[in-house]
Coordinates of C-alpha atoms in Angstrom, one line a residue:
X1 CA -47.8 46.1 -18.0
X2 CA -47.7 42.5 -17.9
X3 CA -46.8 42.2 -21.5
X4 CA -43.8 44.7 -21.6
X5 CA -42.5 42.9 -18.3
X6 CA -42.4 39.5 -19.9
X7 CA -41.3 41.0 -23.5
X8 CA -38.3 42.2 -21.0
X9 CA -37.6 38.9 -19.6
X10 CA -37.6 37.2 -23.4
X11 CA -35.1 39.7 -24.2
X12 CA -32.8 39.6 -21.3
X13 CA -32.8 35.7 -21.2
X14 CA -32.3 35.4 -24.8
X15 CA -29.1 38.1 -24.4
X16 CA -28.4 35.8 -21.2
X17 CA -28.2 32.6 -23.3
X18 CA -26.5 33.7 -26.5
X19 CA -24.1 35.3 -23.9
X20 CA -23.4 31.9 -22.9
X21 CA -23.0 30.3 -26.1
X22 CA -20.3 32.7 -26.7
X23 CA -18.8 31.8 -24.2
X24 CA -18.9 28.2 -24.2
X25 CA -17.6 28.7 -27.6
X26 CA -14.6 30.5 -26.9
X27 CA -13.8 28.7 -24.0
X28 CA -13.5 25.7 -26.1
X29 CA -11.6 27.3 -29.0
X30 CA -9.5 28.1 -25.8
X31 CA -8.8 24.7 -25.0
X32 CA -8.5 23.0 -28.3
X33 CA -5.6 25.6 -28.7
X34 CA -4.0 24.6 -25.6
X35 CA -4.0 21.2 -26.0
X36 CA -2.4 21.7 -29.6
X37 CA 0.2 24.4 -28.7
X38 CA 1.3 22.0 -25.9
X39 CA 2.0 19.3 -28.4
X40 CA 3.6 21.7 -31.1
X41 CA 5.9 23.1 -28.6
X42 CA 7.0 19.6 -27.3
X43 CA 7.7 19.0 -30.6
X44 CA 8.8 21.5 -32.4
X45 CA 10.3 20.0 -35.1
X46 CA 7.9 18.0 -37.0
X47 CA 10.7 16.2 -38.9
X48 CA 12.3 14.6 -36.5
X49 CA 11.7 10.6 -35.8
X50 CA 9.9 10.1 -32.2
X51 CA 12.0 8.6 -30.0
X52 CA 10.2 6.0 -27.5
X53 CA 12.8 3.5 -26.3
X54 CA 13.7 3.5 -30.4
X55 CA 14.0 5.3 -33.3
X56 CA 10.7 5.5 -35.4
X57 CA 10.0 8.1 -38.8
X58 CA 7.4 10.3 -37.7
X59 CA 5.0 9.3 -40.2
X60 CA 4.7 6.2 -38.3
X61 CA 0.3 5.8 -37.3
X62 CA 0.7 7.5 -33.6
X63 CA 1.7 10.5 -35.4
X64 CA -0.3 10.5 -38.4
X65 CA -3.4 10.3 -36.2
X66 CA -2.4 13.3 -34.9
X67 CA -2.5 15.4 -38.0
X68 CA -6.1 13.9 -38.6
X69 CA -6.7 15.9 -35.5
X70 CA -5.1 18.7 -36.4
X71 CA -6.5 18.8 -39.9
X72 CA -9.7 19.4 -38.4
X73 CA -8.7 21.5 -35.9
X74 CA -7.6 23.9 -39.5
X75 CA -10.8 23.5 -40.6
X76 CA -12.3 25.7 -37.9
X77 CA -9.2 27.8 -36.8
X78 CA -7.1 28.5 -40.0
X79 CA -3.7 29.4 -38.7
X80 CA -1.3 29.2 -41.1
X81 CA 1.1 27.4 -38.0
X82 CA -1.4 24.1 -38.5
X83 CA -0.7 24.2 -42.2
X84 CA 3.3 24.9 -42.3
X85 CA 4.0 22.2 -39.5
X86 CA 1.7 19.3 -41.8
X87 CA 3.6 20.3 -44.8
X88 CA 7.2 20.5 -43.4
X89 CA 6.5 17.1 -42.1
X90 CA 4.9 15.6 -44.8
X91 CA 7.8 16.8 -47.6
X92 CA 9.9 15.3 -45.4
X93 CA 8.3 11.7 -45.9
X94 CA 8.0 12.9 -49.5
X95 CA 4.6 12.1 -48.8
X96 CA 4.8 8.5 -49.1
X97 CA 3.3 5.8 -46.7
X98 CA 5.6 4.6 -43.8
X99 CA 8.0 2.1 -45.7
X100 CA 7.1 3.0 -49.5
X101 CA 4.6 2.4 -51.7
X102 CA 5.0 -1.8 -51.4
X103 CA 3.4 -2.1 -47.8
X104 CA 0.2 -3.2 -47.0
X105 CA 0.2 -2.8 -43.6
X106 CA -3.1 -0.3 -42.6
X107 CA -0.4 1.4 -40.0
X108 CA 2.2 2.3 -42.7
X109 CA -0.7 3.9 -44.8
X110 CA -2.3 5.7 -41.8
X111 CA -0.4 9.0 -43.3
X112 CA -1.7 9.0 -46.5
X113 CA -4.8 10.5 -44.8
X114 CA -3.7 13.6 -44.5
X115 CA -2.2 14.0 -47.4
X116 CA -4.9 13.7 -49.6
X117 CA -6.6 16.6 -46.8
X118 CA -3.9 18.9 -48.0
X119 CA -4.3 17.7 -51.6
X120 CA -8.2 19.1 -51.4
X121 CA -7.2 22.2 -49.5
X122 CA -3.7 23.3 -51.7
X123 CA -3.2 20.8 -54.5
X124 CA 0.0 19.4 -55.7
X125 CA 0.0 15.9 -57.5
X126 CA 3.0 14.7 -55.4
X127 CA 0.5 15.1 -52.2
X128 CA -1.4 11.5 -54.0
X129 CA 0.6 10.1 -56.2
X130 CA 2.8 8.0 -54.4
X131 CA -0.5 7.2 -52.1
X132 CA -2.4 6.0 -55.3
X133 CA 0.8 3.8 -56.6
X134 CA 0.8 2.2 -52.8
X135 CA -3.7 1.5 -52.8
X136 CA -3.1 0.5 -56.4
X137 CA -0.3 -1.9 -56.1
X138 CA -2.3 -3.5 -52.6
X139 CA -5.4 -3.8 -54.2
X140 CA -4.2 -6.5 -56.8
X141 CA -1.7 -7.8 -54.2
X142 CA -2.7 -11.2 -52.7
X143 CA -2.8 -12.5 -49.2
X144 CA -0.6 -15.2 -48.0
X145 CA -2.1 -15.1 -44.4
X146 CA -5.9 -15.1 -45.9
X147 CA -6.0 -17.7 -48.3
X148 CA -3.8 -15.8 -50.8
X149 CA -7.5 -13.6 -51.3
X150 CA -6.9 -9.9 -52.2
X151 CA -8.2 -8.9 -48.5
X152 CA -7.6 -10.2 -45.1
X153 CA -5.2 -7.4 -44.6
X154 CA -7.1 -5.9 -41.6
X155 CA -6.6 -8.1 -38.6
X156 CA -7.0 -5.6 -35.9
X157 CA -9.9 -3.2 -35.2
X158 CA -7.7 -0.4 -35.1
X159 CA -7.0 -0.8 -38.7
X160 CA -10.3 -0.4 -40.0
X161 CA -9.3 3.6 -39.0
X162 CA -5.8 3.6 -40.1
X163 CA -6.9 2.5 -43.8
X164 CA -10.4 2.2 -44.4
X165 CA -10.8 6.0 -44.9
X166 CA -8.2 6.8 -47.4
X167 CA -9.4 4.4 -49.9
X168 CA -12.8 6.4 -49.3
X169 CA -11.0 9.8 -49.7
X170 CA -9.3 8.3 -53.1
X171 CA -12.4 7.4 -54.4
X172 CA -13.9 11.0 -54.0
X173 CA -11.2 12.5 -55.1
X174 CA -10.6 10.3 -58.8
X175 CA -14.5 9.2 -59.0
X176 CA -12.4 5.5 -59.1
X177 CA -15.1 3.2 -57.6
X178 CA -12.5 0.7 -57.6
X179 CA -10.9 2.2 -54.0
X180 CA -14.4 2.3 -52.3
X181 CA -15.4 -1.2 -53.4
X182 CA -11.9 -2.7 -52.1
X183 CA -12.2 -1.1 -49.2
X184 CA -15.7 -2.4 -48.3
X185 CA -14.5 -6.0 -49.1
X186 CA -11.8 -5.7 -46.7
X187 CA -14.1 -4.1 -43.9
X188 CA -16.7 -6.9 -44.5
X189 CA -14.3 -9.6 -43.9
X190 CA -13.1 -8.4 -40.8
X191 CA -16.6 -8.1 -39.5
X192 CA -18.3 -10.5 -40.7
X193 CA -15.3 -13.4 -41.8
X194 CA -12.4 -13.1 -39.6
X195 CA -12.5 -15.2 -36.4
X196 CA -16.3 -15.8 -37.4
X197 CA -16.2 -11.6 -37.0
X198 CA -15.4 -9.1 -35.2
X199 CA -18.0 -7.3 -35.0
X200 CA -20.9 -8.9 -32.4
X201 CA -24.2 -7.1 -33.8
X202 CA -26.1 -8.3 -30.7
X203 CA -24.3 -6.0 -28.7
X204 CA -22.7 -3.5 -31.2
X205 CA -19.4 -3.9 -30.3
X206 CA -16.2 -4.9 -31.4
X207 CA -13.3 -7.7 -30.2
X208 CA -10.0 -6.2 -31.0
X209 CA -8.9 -9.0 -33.2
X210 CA -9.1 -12.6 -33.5
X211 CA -7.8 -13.4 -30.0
X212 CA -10.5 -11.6 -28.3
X213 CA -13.4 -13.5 -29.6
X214 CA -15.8 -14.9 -27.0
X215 CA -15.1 -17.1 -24.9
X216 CA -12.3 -14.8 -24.3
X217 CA -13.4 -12.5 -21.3
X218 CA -12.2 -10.2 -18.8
X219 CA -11.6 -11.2 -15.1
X220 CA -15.4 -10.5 -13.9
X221 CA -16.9 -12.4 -16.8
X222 CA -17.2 -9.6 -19.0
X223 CA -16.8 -9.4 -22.6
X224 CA -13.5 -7.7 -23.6
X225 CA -14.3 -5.0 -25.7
X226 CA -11.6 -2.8 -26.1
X227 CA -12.3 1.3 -26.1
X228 CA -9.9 3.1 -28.3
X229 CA -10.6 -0.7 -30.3
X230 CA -14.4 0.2 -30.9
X231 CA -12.9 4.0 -30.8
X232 CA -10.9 3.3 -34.1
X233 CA -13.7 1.7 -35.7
X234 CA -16.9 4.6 -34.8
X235 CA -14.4 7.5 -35.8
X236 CA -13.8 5.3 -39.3
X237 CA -17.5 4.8 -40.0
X238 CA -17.7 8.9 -39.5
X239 CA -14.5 9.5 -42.0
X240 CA -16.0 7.7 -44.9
X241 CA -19.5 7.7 -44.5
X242 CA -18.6 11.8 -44.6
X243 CA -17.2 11.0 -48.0
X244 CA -20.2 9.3 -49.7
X245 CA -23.8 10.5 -50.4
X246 CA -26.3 9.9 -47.8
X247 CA -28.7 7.9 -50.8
X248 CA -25.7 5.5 -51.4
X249 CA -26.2 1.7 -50.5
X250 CA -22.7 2.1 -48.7
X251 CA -23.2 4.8 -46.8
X252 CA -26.3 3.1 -45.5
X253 CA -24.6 0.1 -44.9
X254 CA -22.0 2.1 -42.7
X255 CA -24.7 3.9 -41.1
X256 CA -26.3 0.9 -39.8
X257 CA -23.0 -0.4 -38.1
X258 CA -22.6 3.2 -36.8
X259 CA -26.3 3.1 -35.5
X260 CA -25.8 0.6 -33.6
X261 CA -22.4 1.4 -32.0
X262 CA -23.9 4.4 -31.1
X263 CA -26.6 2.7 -28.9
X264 CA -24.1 1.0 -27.5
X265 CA -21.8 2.8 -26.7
X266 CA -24.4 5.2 -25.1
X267 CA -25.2 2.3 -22.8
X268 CA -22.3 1.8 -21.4
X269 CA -20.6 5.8 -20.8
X270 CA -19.9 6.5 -17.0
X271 CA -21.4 9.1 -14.8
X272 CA -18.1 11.5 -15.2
X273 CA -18.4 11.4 -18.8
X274 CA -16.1 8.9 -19.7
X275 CA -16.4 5.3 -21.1
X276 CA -13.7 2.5 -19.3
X277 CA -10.9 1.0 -21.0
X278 CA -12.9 -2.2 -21.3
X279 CA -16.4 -0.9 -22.0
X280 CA -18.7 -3.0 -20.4
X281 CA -16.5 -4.0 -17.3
X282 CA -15.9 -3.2 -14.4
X283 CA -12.3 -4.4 -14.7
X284 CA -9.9 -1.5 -15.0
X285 CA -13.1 1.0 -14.3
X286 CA -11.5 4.1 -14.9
X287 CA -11.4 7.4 -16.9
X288 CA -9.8 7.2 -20.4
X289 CA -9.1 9.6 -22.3
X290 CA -8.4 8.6 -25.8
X291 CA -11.7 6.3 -26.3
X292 CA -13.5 9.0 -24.9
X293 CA -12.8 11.7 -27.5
X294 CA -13.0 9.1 -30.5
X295 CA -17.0 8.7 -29.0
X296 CA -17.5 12.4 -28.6
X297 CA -16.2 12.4 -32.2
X298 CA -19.0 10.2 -33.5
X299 CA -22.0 11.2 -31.4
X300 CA -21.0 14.9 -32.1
X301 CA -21.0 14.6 -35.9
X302 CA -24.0 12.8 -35.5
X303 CA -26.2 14.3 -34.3
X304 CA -25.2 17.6 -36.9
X305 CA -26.2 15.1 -39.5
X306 CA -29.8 14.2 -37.8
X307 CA -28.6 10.4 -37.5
X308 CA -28.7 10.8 -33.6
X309 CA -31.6 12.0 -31.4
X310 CA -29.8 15.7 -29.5
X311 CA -31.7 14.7 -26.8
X312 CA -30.3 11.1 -26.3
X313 CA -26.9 12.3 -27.7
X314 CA -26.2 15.7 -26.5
X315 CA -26.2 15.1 -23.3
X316 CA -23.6 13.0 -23.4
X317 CA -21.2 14.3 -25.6
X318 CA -21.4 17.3 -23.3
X319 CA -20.7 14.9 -20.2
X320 CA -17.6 13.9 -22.2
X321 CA -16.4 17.2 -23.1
X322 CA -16.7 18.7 -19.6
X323 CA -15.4 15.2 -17.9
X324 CA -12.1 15.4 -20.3
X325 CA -12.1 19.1 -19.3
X326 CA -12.3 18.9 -16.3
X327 CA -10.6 15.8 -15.0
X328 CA -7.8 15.1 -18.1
X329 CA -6.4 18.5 -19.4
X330 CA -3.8 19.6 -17.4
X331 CA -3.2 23.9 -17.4
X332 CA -0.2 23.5 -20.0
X333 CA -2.4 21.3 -22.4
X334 CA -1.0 18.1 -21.4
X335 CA -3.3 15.4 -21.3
X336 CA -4.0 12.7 -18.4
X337 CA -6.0 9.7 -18.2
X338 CA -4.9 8.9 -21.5
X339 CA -4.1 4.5 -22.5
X340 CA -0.7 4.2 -23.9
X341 CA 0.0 1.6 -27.1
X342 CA -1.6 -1.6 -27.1
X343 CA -4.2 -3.8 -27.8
X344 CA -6.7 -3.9 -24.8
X345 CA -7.8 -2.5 -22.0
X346 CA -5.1 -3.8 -19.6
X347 CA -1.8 -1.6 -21.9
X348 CA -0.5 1.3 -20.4
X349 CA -2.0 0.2 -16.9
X350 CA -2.1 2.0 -14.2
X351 CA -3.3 5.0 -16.0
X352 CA -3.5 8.0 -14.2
X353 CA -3.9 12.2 -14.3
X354 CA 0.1 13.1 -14.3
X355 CA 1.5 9.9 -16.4
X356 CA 2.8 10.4 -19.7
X357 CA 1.5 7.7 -22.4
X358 CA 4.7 5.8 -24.2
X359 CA 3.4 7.9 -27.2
X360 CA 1.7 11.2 -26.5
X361 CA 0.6 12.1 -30.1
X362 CA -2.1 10.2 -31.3
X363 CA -4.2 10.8 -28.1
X364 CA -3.8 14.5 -28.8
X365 CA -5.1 13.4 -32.5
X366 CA -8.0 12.0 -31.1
X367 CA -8.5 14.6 -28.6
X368 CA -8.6 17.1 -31.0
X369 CA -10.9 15.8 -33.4
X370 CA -13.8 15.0 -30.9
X371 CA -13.0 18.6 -29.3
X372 CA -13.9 19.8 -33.1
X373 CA -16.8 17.6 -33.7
X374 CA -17.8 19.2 -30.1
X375 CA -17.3 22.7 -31.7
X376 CA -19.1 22.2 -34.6
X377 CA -22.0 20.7 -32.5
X378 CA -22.1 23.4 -30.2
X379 CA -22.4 26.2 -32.8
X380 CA -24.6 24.3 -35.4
X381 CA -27.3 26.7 -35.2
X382 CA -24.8 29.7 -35.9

């Protein structure tokens, strides 16, 4: 009798948890889908140049981060809506970087990203050509502001995002090492060069740029270490290292970096789920949104890969989940809490649950891919 009663129980709790998981599933399909629809409805037209106090083509990096987002938000929900709004806005760029195939500005480039991602799924030379003519020609250009070297191009953290995977991405798509390599040399110097680097390995954290270096610090004495900064920078490690074999030296090199970001930034998430704007002060201590879902997005992805411990991890990518959830998506999809344009913790201030960010697009971006990562986490065993 004892043994049919607790062969019940095992059944009706196993029912009673992959009842859940259904629905934790859904429920986040539910608001990925929300959060997107709102964006695509505000801007219906994908065409059009965004219009925040100026005119700007809507390839500019704001936007392309959001298709990043919405790429992967295709991957697991293939609506032929994601697909036709990327394309229609893409032709209309004639899939070219931001100002042509002369720039080397990591910003301007941020575009090509996606275009190669619609190159893999659909094909279509014109998708990379005009990307490959623009790393080709920067790869042999040299640097006025570094020395006249062929690097030095990536000044700012936020960079390292913008570029660094699309010279991975060319590389596994033409087997060209050349793109790879280039792109490492660049990535090194701004760690390990620039400003004596930006990247402090004690604490496994990154300054925005030069002018953030210690001694610079924040009001209570604090390091300045910038979220969506060190945001940019984990997301990137995750973008190319997912285009590299795990037995490569460079994909061990990245995972190292990424290791150690991910310590930190475990260390310093808040209670609600949320890391600050400056991540290990207390100035401006308050939720923020974009930061938040570039961390999910790294934790998430790796802990599917075995890099991170679930038991460590989990917890506190579901912490973020729930805290963006609950506290920064608004019934219509719009999303609060979220850091407008800048360079550190202090832009966009005083952030709030009803303001609108000067740019509303890449936070969705962002938003969407660590929603994704969270997806894929939750329904890894499926």
């Amino acid at each position: 009798m004892k043994r049919w009663i607790t062969g019940v129980v095992c059944v009706f709790l196993a029912l009673t948890a992959a009842q859940s998981r259904t629905c934790e599933k859904a429920e986040t399909m539910q608001v990925l889908r929300r959060v997107n629809n709102y964006f695509m409805g505000r801007y219906a037209d994908p065409t059009l140049p965004t219009m925040v106090k100026r005119s700007r083509t809507s390839n500019l990096w704001t936007r392309a981060v959001y298709y990043e987002g919405l790429m992967a938000l295709y991957e697991i929900d293939p609506d032929a809506r994601y697909a036709d709004y990327t394309d229609r806005w893409a032709a209309s760029h004639q899939w070219t970087p931001r100002y042509g195939v002369t720039t080397c500005n990591a910003d301007d480039q941020c575009c090509g990203q996606t275009y190669l991602m619609r190159y893999l799924q659909v094909g279509g030379d014109e998708k990379i050509s005009k990307v490959r003519e623009n790393l080709d020609l920067q790869m042999k250009t040299y640097n006025p502001k570094a020395n006249n070297a062929l690097y030095g191009w990536w000044t700012w953290i936020d960079a390292i995002q913008m570029a660094m995977p699309l010279y991975f991405q060319m590389t596994a798509i033409t087997h060209d090492q050349r793109y790879q390599q280039h792109a490492m040399m660049m990535y090194r110097w701004s760690r390990n060069m620039l400003a004596g680097g930006l990247f402090n390995a004690k604490d496994g954290l990154w300054w925005r740029d030069a002018d953030y270096v210690a001694p610079y610090h924040e009001p209570d004495g604090k390091p300045c270490y910038w979220s969506r900064g060190n945001g940019w920078v984990y997301a990137a490690l995750v973008r190319c290292m997912q285009q590299v074999s795990p037995k490569d030296k460079v994909y061990k090199e990245l995972k190292k970096d990424f290791l150690a970001m991910s310590r930190a930034l475990l260390n310093c998430q808040r209670e609600d789920g949320f890391w600050n704007p400056s991540l290990v002060s207390t100035h401006y201590a308050m939720p923020e949104t974009s930061g938040t879902a570039l961390f999910l997005y790294g934790m998430a992805w790796g802990i599917r890969q075995g890099l991170l411990d679930e038991r460590k991890y989990e917890p506190a990518c579901r912490r973020a989940w729930q805290g963006m959830v609950q506290q920064a998506v608004h019934k219509d999809g719009f999303l609060g809490w979220m850091q407008g344009t800048g360079k550190d913790p202090s832009a966009g201030q005083p952030l709030s649950y009803d303001r609108v960010p000067d740019f509303e697009d890449y936070g969705t971006g962002c938003f969407l891919l660590g929603g994704v990562e969270y997806y894929r986490m939750i329904t890894r065993d499926e």
